[in-house]
XYZ file of C-alpha atoms in Angstrom:
200
model
C -52.503 5.934 -38.067
C -53.727 8.892 -36.028
C -51.168 11.402 -34.920
C -50.122 11.004 -31.285
C -50.906 7.262 -31.002
C -48.174 4.678 -30.397
C -47.981 1.289 -32.046
C -48.088 -1.844 -29.835
C -44.281 -2.510 -30.195
C -43.563 1.017 -29.074
C -45.857 0.632 -26.072
C -44.214 -2.671 -25.138
C -40.741 -1.138 -25.384
C -41.797 1.832 -23.273
C -43.287 -0.500 -20.654
C -40.117 -2.621 -20.559
C -37.918 0.449 -20.169
C -40.135 1.719 -17.375
C -40.006 -1.635 -15.568
C -36.212 -1.789 -15.878
C -35.877 1.745 -14.514
C -38.093 0.829 -11.568
C -35.983 -2.249 -10.835
C -32.757 -0.215 -10.950
C -34.189 2.293 -8.503
C -35.570 -0.405 -6.207
C -32.401 -2.558 -6.159
C -29.826 -1.021 -3.794
C -26.138 -1.169 -4.664
C -24.263 -4.039 -3.015
C -23.053 -2.840 0.350
C -19.321 -2.647 0.976
C -19.058 -5.134 3.815
C -15.537 -6.537 3.542
C -12.856 -6.012 6.167
C -9.112 -6.340 6.726
C -7.715 -6.664 10.221
C -4.419 -7.566 11.846
C -1.759 -6.590 14.324
C 1.364 -4.412 13.979
C 4.459 -5.180 16.051
C 7.606 -3.142 16.676
C 10.980 -4.879 16.645
C 13.906 -2.503 17.278
C 17.357 -3.874 16.502
C 18.396 -6.470 19.076
C 14.958 -6.633 20.708
C 11.969 -8.936 20.536
C 8.808 -7.859 18.744
C 6.093 -6.227 20.853
C 2.722 -4.763 19.803
C 2.399 -1.067 19.147
C -0.093 0.671 21.429
C -3.007 2.976 20.582
C -2.390 5.249 17.582
C 1.354 4.454 17.495
C 1.173 2.704 14.130
C -1.256 2.449 11.241
C -1.883 0.864 7.883
C -2.842 2.762 4.753
C -4.959 0.896 2.224
C -5.019 1.287 -1.544
C -7.714 -0.445 -3.590
C -7.598 -1.631 -7.209
C -10.196 -3.528 -9.211
C -7.601 -5.717 -10.927
C -4.546 -7.520 -9.476
C -1.133 -5.899 -9.850
C -2.726 -2.631 -11.034
C -0.229 -0.425 -9.215
C -1.133 0.688 -5.744
C -4.644 1.712 -6.763
C -6.830 4.377 -5.153
C -6.195 5.437 -1.582
C -8.793 4.307 0.962
C -7.414 5.778 4.197
C -5.495 5.240 7.435
C -6.481 2.697 10.076
C -4.693 3.056 13.414
C -3.689 0.528 16.036
C -5.600 0.127 19.291
C -4.077 -0.496 22.728
C -3.200 -4.070 21.689
C -1.567 -3.127 18.411
C -4.538 -4.303 16.387
C -6.256 -2.470 13.544
C -9.466 -3.088 11.668
C -10.560 -1.617 8.347
C -14.264 -2.249 7.754
C -16.836 -1.384 5.124
C -14.465 -2.268 2.281
C -15.655 -2.925 -1.249
C -14.546 -6.021 -3.147
C -11.167 -5.573 -4.808
C -7.417 -5.984 -4.501
C -5.814 -4.124 -1.608
C -2.229 -2.966 -1.198
C -1.343 -2.398 2.461
C 1.392 -0.105 3.762
C 2.286 0.075 7.457
C 3.724 3.116 9.248
C 5.423 3.858 12.559
C 3.601 6.943 13.910
C 5.513 7.358 17.172
C 7.126 10.686 18.002
C 10.693 9.402 18.154
C 14.050 10.562 16.741
C 14.907 9.360 13.232
C 17.512 7.045 14.738
C 14.701 5.128 16.466
C 12.100 5.229 13.714
C 11.047 1.899 12.249
C 10.809 1.503 8.488
C 7.556 1.773 6.553
C 6.633 -1.544 5.006
C 4.305 -2.929 2.360
C 2.545 -6.193 3.104
C 4.119 -8.807 3.073
C 7.723 -7.646 3.822
C 7.900 -5.376 0.792
C 9.843 -2.103 0.811
C 8.425 -0.705 -2.450
C 5.045 -0.994 -4.226
C 6.716 -3.033 -6.962
C 7.111 -6.065 -4.725
C 4.016 -6.456 -2.562
C 1.479 -9.108 -1.651
C -2.000 -7.841 -2.457
C -4.969 -8.908 -0.361
C -8.222 -9.667 -2.143
C -11.703 -9.123 -0.753
C -14.374 -11.124 -2.571
C -18.072 -11.209 -1.730
C -17.594 -8.992 1.306
C -15.347 -11.439 3.152
C -13.344 -10.655 6.283
C -9.562 -11.051 5.895
C -7.208 -11.413 8.859
C -3.542 -10.743 8.097
C -0.555 -12.367 9.715
C 1.357 -10.108 12.106
C 3.127 -7.147 10.499
C 6.527 -6.566 12.122
C 8.200 -3.186 11.601
C 11.992 -3.027 11.991
C 14.795 -0.500 11.655
C 15.613 0.277 8.018
C 18.798 -1.116 6.570
C 21.062 1.030 4.441
C 23.575 0.846 1.628
C 26.295 3.450 1.123
C 29.329 3.707 -1.099
C 31.108 5.613 -3.866
C 30.688 5.335 -7.629
C 33.949 5.616 -9.573
C 34.995 5.399 -13.193
C 37.515 2.940 -14.623
C 40.385 5.172 -13.519
C 39.131 5.343 -9.945
C 37.762 8.882 -10.158
C 34.473 9.601 -8.333
C 31.453 10.183 -10.555
C 29.125 12.958 -9.475
C 25.374 12.738 -10.198
C 25.536 9.047 -11.041
C 22.208 7.267 -10.554
C 22.146 4.352 -8.089
C 18.992 2.243 -7.971
C 17.750 -0.349 -5.486
C 15.381 -3.242 -6.047
C 14.603 -6.413 -4.119
C 15.456 -8.628 -7.116
C 16.567 -8.315 -10.723
C 13.042 -8.383 -12.152
C 11.288 -5.982 -9.795
C 11.106 -2.213 -9.897
C 12.544 0.051 -7.242
C 13.806 3.502 -6.384
C 17.108 5.296 -6.587
C 19.128 8.427 -5.870
C 22.105 10.269 -7.324
C 25.639 10.559 -6.011
C 27.015 13.780 -4.551
C 29.983 15.809 -5.888
C 32.399 13.198 -4.489
C 30.508 10.280 -6.046
C 29.126 9.198 -2.683
C 25.637 7.898 -1.954
C 23.715 6.690 1.099
C 20.316 5.044 0.745
C 19.139 6.784 3.929
C 19.432 10.124 2.104
C 16.979 9.232 -0.655
C 13.342 10.297 -0.655
C 12.177 6.709 -1.285
C 15.251 4.588 -0.498
C 15.364 5.317 3.236
C 13.169 2.318 4.119
C 15.213 -0.644 2.878
C 14.181 -3.673 4.933
């Protein structure tokens, strides 16, 4: 065989590789066309629920490719309009964790608790929303309320306060949660914790 010439199998392989490369270049990636929309309502203690107005509340989306894969990768904030509605568009297929926030400039005593969809206070107990084949998903109303709280004192068997004891909170025995430690007098208050201040 002369130097520099290719055999027929080699030419066929080269042609197939070239055709495949051309197809990959010509075929655009599937567009991210899914969406999640809904409405966020505020319900202060003792009041009825009313829609937030423009930019007063928002949802933050996290996307994962598999269900229950933690919160996933952050997608971004989507704010309410004048009717309390939000719409997140151009979303790729996947499993979305949704967290809602009260963005009003109000004192802490009036702030409404952050919340994971659907009525979850921590990412360990959430309802994920799936987008498949670019579908549009409409959520039921998200109602933000004042956070609840738990406070008390941890003592030993002799009734003496225990400092730096760890107190954890979870929505049920099998779910994860967050916690905080007691002060020098054995006291704790869930509102003082970095992640326990949004019990709902």
